[in-house]
CSV table of N, CA and C in Angstrom, one decimal:
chain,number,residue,atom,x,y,z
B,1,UNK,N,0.8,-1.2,0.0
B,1,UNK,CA,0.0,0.0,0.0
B,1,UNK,C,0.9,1.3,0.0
B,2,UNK,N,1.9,1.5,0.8
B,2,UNK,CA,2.6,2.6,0.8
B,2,UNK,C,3.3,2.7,-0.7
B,3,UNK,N,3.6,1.9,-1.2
B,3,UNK,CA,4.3,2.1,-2.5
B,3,UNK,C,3.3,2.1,-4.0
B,4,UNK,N,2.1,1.9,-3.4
B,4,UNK,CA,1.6,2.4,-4.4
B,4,UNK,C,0.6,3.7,-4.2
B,5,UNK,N,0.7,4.3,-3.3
B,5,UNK,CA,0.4,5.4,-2.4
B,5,UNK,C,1.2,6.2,-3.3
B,6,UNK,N,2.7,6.1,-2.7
B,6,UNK,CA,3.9,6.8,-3.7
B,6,UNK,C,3.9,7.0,-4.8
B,7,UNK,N,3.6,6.1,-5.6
B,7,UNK,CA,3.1,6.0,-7.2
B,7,UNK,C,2.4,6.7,-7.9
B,8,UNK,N,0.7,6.7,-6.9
B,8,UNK,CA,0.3,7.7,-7.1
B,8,UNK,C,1.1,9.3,-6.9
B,9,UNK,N,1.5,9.2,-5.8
B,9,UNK,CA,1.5,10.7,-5.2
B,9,UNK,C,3.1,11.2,-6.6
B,10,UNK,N,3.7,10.2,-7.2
B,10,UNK,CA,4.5,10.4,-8.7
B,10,UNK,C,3.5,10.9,-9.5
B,11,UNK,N,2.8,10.1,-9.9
B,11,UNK,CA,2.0,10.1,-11.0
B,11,UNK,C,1.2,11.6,-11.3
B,12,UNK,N,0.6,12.3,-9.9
B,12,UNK,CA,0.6,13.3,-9.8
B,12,UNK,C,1.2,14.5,-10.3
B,13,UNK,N,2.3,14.4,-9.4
B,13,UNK,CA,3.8,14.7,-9.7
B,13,UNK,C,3.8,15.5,-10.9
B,14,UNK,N,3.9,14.3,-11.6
B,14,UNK,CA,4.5,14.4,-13.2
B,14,UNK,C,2.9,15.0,-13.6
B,15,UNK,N,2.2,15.0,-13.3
B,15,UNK,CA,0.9,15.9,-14.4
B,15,UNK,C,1.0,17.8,-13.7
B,16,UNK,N,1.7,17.3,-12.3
B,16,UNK,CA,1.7,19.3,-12.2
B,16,UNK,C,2.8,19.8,-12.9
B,17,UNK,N,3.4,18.5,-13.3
B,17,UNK,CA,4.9,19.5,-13.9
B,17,UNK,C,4.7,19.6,-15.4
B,18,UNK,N,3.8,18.9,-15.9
B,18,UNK,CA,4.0,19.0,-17.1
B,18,UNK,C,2.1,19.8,-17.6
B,19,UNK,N,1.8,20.2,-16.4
B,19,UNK,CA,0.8,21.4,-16.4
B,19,UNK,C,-0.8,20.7,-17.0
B,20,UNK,N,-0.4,19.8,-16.5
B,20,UNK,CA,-2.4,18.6,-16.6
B,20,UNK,C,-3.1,18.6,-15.9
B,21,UNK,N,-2.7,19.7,-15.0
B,21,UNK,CA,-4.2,19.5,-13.6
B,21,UNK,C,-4.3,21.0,-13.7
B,22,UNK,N,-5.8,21.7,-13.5
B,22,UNK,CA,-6.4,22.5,-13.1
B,22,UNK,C,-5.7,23.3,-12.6
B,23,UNK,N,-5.9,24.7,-13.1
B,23,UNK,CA,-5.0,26.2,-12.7
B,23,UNK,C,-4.7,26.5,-11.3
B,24,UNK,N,-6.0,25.8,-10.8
B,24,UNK,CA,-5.6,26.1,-9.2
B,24,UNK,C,-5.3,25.0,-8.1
B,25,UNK,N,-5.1,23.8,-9.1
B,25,UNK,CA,-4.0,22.8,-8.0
B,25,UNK,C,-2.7,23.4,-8.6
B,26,UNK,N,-2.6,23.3,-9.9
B,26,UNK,CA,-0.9,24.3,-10.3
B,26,UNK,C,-0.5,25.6,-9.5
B,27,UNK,N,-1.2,26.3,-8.7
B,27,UNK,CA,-1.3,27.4,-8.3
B,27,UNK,C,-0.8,27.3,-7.1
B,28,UNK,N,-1.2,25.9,-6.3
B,28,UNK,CA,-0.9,25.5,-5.2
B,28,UNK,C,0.9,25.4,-5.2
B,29,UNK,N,1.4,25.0,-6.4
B,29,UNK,CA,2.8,24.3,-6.5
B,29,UNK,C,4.0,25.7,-7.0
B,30,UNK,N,2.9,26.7,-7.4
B,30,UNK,CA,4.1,27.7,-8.1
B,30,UNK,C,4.6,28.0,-6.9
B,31,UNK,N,4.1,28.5,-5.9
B,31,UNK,CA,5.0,29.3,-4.5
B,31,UNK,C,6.5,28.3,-3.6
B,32,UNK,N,6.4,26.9,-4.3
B,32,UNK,CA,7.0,26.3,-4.6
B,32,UNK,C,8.5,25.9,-5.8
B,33,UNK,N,7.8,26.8,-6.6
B,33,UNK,CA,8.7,26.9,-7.6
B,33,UNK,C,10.4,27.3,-7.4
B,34,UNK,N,11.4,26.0,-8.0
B,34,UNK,CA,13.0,26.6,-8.2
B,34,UNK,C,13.0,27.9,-8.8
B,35,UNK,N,13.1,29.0,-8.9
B,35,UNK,CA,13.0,29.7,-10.0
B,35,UNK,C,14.9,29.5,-10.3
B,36,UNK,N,15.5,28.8,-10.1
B,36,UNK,CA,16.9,29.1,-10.5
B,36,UNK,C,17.2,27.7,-11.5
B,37,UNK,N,16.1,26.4,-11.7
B,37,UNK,CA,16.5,25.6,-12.2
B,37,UNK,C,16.8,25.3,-13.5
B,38,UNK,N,17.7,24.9,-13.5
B,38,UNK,CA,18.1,24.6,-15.2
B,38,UNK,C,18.3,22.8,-15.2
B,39,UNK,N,17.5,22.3,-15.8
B,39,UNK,CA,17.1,21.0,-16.5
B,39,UNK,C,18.5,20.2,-16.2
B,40,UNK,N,19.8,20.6,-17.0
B,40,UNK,CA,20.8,19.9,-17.3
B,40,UNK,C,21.3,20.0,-16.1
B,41,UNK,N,21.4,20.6,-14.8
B,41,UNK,CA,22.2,21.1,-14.0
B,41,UNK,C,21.4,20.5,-12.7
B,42,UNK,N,20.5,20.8,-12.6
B,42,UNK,CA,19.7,21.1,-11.5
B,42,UNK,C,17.9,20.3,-11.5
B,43,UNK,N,17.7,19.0,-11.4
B,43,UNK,CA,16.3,18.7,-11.6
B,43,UNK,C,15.6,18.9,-10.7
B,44,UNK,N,15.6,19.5,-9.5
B,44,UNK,CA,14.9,19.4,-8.3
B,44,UNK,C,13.7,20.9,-9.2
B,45,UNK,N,12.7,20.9,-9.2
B,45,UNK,CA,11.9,22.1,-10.3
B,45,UNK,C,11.2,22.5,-9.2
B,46,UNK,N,11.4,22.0,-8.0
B,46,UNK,CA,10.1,22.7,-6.8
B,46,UNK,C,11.2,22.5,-5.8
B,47,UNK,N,11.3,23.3,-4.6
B,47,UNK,CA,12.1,23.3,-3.5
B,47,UNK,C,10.9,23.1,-2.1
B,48,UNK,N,11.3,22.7,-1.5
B,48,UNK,CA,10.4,23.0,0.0
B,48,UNK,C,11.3,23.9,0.9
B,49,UNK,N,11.0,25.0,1.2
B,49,UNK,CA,10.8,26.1,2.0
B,49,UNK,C,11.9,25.4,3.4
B,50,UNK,N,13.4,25.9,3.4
B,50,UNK,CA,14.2,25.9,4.3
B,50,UNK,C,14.0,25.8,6.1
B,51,UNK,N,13.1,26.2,6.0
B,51,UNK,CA,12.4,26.8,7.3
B,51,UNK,C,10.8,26.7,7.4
B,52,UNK,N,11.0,25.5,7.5
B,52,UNK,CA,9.6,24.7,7.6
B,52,UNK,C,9.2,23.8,8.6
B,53,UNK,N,8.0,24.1,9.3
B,53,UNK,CA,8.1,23.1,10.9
B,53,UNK,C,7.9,21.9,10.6
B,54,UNK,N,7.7,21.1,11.1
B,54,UNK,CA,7.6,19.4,10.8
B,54,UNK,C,6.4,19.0,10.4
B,55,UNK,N,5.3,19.8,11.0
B,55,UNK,CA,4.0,19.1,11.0
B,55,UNK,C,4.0,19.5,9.2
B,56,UNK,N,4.3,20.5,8.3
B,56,UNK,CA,4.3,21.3,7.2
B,56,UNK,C,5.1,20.4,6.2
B,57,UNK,N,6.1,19.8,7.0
B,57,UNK,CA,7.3,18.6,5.9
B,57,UNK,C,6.6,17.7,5.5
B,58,UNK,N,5.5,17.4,6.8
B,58,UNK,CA,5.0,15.8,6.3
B,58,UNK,C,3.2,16.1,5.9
B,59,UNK,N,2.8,17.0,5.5
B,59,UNK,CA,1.9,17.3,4.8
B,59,UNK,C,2.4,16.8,3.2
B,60,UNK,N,0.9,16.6,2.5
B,60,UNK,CA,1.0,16.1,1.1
B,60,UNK,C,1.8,16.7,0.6
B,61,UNK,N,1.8,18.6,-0.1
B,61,UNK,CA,2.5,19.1,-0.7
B,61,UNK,C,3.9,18.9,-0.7
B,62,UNK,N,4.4,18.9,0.4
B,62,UNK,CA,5.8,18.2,0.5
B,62,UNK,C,6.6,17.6,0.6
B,63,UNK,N,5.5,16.4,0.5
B,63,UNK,CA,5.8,14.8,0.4
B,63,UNK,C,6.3,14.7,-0.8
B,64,UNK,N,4.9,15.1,-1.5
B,64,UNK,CA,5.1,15.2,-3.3
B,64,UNK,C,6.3,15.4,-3.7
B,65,UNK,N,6.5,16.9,-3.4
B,65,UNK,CA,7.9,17.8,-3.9
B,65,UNK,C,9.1,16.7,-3.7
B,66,UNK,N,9.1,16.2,-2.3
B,66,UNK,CA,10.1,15.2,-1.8
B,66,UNK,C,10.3,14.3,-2.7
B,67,UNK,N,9.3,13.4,-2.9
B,67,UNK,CA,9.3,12.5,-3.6
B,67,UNK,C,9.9,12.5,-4.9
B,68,UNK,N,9.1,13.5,-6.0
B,68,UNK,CA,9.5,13.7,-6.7
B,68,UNK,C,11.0,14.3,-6.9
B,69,UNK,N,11.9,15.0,-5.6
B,69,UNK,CA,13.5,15.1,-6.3
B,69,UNK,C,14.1,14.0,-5.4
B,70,UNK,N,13.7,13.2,-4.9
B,70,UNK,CA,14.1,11.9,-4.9
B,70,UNK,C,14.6,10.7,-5.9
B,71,UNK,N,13.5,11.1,-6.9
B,71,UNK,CA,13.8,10.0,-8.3
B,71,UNK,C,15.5,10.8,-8.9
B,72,UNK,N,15.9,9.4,-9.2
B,72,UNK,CA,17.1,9.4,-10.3
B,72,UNK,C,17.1,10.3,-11.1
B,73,UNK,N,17.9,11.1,-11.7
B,73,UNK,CA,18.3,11.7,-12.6
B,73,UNK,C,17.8,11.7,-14.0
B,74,UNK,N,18.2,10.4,-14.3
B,74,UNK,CA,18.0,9.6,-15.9
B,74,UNK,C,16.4,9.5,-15.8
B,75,UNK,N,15.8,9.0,-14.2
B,75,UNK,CA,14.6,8.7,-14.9
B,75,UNK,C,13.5,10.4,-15.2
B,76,UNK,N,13.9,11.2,-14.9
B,76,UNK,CA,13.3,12.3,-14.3
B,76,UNK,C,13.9,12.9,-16.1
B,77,UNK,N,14.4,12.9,-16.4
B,77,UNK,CA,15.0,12.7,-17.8
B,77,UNK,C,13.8,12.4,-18.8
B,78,UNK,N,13.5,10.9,-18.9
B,78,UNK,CA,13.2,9.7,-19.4
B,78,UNK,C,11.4,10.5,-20.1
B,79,UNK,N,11.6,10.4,-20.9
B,79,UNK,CA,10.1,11.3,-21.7
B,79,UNK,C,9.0,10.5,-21.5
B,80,UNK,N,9.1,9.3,-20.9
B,80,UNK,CA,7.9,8.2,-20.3
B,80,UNK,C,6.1,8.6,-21.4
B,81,UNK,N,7.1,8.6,-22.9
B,81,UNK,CA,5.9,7.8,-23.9
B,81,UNK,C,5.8,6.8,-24.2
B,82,UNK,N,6.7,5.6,-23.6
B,82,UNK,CA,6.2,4.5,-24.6
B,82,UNK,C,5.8,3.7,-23.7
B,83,UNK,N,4.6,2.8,-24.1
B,83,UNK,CA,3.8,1.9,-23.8
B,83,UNK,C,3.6,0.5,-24.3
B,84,UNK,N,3.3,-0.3,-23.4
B,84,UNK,CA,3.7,-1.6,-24.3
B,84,UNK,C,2.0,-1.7,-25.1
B,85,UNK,N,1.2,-1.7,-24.5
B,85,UNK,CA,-0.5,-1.5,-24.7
B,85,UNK,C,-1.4,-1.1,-24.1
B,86,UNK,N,-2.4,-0.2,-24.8
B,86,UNK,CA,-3.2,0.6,-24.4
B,86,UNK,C,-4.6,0.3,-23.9
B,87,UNK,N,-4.0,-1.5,-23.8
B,87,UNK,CA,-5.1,-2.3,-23.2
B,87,UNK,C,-4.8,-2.6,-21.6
B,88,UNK,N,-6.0,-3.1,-20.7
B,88,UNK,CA,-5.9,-3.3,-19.1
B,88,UNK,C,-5.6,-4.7,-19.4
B,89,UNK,N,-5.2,-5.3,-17.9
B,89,UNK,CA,-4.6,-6.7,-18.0
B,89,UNK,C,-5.9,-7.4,-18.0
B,90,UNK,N,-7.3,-7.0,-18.1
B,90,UNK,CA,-8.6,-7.5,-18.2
B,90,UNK,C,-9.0,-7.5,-19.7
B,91,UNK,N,-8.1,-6.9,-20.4
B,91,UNK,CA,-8.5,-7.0,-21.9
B,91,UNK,C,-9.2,-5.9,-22.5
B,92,UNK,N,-9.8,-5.2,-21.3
B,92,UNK,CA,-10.5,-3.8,-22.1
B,92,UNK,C,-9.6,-2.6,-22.2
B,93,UNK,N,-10.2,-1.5,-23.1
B,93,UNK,CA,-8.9,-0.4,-23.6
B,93,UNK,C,-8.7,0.1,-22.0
B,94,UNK,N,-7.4,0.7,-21.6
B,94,UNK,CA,-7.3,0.4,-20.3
B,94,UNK,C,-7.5,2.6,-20.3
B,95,UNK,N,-8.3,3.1,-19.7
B,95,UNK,CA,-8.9,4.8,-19.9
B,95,UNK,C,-9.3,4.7,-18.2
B,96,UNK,N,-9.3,6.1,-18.2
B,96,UNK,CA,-9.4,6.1,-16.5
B,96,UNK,C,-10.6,5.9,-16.1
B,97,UNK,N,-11.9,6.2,-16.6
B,97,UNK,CA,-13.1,5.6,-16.8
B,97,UNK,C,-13.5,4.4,-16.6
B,98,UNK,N,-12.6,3.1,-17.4
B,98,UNK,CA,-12.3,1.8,-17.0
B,98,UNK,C,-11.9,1.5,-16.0
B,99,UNK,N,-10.7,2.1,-15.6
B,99,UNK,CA,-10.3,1.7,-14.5
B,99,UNK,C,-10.8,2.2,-12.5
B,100,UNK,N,-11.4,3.2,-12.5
B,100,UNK,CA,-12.0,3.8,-12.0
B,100,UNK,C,-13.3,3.3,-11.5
B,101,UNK,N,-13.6,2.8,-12.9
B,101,UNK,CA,-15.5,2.1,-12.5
B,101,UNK,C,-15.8,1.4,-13.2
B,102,UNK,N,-15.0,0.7,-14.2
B,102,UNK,CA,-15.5,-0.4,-14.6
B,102,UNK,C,-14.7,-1.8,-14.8
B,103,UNK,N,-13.2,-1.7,-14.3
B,103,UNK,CA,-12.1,-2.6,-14.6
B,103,UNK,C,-12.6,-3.9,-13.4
B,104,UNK,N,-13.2,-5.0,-13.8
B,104,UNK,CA,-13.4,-6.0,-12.6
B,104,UNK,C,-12.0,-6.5,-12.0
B,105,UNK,N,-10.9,-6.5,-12.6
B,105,UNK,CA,-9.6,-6.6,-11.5
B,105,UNK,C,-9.2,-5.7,-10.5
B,106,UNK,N,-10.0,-4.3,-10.9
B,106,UNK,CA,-9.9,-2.9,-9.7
B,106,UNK,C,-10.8,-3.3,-8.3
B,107,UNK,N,-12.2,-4.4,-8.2
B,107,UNK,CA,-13.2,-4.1,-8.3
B,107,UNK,C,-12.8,-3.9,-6.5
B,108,UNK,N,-12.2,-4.3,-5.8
B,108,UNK,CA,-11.6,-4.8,-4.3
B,108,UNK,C,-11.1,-3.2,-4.3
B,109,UNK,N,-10.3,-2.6,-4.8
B,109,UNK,CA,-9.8,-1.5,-4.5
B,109,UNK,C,-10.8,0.2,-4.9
B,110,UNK,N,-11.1,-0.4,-5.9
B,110,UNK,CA,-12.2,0.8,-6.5
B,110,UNK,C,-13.1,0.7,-4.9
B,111,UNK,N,-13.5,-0.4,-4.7
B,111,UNK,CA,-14.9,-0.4,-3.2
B,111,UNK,C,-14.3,0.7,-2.0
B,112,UNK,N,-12.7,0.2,-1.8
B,112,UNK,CA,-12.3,1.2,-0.9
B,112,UNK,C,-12.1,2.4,-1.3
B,113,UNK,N,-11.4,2.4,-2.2
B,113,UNK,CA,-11.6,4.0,-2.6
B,113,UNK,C,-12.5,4.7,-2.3
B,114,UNK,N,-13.7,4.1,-3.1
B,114,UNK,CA,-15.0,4.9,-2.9
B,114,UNK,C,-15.8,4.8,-1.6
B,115,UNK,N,-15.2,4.4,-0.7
B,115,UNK,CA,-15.9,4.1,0.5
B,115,UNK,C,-15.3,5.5,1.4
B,116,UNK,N,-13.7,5.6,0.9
B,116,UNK,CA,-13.2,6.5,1.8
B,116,UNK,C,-13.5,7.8,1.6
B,117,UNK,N,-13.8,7.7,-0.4
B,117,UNK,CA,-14.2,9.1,-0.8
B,117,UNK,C,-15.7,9.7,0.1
B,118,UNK,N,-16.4,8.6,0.0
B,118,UNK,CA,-18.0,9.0,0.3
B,118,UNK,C,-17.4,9.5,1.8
B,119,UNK,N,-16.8,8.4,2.4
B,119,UNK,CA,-16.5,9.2,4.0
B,119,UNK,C,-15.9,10.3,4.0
B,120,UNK,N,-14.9,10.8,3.2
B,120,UNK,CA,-14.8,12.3,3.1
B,120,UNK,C,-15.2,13.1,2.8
B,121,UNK,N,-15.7,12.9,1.5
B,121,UNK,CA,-16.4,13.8,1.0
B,121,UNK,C,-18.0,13.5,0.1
B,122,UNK,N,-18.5,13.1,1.2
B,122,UNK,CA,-20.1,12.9,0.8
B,122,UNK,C,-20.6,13.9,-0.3
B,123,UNK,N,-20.9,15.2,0.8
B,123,UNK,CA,-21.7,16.2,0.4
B,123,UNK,C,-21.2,16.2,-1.4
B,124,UNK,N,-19.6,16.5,-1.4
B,124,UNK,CA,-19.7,16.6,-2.9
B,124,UNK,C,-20.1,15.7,-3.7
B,125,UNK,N,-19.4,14.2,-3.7
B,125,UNK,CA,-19.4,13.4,-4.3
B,125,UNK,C,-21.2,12.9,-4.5
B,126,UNK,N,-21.9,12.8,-3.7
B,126,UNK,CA,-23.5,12.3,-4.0
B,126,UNK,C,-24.1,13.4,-4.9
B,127,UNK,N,-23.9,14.5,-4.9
B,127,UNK,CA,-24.3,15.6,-6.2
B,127,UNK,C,-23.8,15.2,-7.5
B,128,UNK,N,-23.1,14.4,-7.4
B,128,UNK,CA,-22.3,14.3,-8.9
B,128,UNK,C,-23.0,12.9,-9.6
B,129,UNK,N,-23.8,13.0,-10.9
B,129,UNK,CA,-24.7,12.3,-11.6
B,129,UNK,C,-23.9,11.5,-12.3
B,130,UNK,N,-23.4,12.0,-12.7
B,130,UNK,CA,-22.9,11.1,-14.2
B,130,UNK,C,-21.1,10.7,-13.8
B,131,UNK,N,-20.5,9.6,-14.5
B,131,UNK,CA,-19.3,9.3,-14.4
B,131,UNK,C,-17.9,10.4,-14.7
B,132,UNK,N,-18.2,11.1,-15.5
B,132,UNK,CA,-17.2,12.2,-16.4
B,132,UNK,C,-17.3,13.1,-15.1
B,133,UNK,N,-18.4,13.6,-14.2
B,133,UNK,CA,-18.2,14.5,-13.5
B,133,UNK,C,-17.4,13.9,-12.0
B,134,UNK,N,-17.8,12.3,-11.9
B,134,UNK,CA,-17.2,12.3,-10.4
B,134,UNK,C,-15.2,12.0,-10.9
B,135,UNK,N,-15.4,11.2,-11.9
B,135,UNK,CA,-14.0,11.1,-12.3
B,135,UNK,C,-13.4,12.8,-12.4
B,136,UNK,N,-13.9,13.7,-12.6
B,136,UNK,CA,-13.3,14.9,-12.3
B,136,UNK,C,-12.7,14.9,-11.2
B,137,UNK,N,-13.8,15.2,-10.5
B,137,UNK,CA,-13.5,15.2,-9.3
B,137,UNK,C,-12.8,14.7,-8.3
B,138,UNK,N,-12.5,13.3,-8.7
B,138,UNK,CA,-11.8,12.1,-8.1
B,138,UNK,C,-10.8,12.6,-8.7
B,139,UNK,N,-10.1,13.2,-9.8
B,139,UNK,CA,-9.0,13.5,-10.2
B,139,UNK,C,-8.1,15.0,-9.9
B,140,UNK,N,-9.1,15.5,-9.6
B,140,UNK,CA,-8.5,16.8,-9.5
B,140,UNK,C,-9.4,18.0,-8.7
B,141,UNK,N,-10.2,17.3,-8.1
B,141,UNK,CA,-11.3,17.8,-6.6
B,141,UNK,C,-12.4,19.1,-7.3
B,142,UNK,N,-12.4,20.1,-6.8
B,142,UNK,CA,-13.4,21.0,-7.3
B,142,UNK,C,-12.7,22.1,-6.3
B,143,UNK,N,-13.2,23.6,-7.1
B,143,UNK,CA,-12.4,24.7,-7.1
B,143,UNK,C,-13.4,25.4,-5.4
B,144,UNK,N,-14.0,24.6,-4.8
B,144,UNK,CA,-14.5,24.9,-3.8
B,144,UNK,C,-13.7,24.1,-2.3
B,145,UNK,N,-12.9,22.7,-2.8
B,145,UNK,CA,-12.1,22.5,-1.6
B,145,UNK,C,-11.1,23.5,-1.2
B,146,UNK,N,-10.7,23.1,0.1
B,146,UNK,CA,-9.9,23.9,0.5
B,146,UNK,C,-8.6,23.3,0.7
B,147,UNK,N,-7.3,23.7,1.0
B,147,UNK,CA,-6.1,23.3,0.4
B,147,UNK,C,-6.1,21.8,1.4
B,148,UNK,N,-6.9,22.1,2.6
B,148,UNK,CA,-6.2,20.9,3.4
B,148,UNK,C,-7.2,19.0,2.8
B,149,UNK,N,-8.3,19.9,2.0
B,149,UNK,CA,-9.4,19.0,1.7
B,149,UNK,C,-9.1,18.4,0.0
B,150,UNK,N,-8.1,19.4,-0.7
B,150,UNK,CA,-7.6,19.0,-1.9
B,150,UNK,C,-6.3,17.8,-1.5
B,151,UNK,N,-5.7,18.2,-0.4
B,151,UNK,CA,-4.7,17.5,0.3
B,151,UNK,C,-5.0,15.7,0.7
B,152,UNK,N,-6.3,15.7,1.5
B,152,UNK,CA,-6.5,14.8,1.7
B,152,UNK,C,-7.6,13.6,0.5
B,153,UNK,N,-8.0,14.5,-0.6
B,153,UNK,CA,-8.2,13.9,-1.3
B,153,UNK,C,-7.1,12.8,-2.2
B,154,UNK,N,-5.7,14.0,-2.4
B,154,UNK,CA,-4.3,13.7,-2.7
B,154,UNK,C,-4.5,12.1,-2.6
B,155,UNK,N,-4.3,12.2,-0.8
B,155,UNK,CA,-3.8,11.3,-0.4
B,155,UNK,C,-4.8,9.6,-0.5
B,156,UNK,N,-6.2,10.4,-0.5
B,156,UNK,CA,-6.7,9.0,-0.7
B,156,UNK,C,-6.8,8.5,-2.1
B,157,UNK,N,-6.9,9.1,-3.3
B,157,UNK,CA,-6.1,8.8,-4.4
B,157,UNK,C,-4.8,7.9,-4.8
């Protein structure tokens, strides 16, 4: 579980850096920003704040950042397009859609997921009709959480 926790909290990672989430989870990560980094020289592209209390290190945002200049060099490099298939190990086209709510090998983990989402966040999630809108939401929250509620979504993701 912790390592695929990590995974996620990568996978993340790599979509705020390469600017795929929502202006105002990106917005969360600029005050973050190296502004001195140069690619060839320097991969670390977010710093965490020198003077920071503990409870603040081990919050999501900084785990992330952590995490992410933790990875190797080469892989942080590595343009991570190629794919062996665009299919799930269930045989259907593997889309977050599928995997989310319809992949039967998810089906044990999709239950807890969604069990912890409902226990967090009810109110939002029961308003939401259709698939395209909760998978938003499950991916990138709604512009009414608040940083610590975008955070804990992070993390159950």
């Amino acid at each position: 579980l912790p390592q695929r926790r990590e995974q996620h909290i990568l996978n993340f990672m790599y979509k705020v850096i390469r600017n795929q989430v929502p202006s105002y989870v990106s917005s969360i990560f600029e005050e973050f920003k190296n502004s001195a980094t140069r690619r060839t020289s320097n991969t670390e592209v977010y710093q965490i704040p020198i003077r920071s209390t503990a409870q603040f290190i081990k919050s999501p945002i900084p785990n992330a950042i952590s995490l992410w200049n933790k990875l190797p060099k080469p892989l942080l490099e590595y343009a991570f397009t190629f794919i062996d298939s665009a299919h799930c190990s269930c045989g259907k086209p593997e889309t977050l859609k599928h995997l989310f709510f319809k992949c039967p090998l998810c089906q044990i983990n999709r239950h807890a997921l969604m069990e912890e989402v409902n226990n967090n966040f009810y109110n939002k999630i029961s308003q939401l009709t259709n698939m395209d809108d909760k998978l938003n939401f499950l991916l990138y929250g709604d512009e009414t959480l608040s940083l610590a509620e975008l955070s804990k979504l992070l993390i159950i993701i």
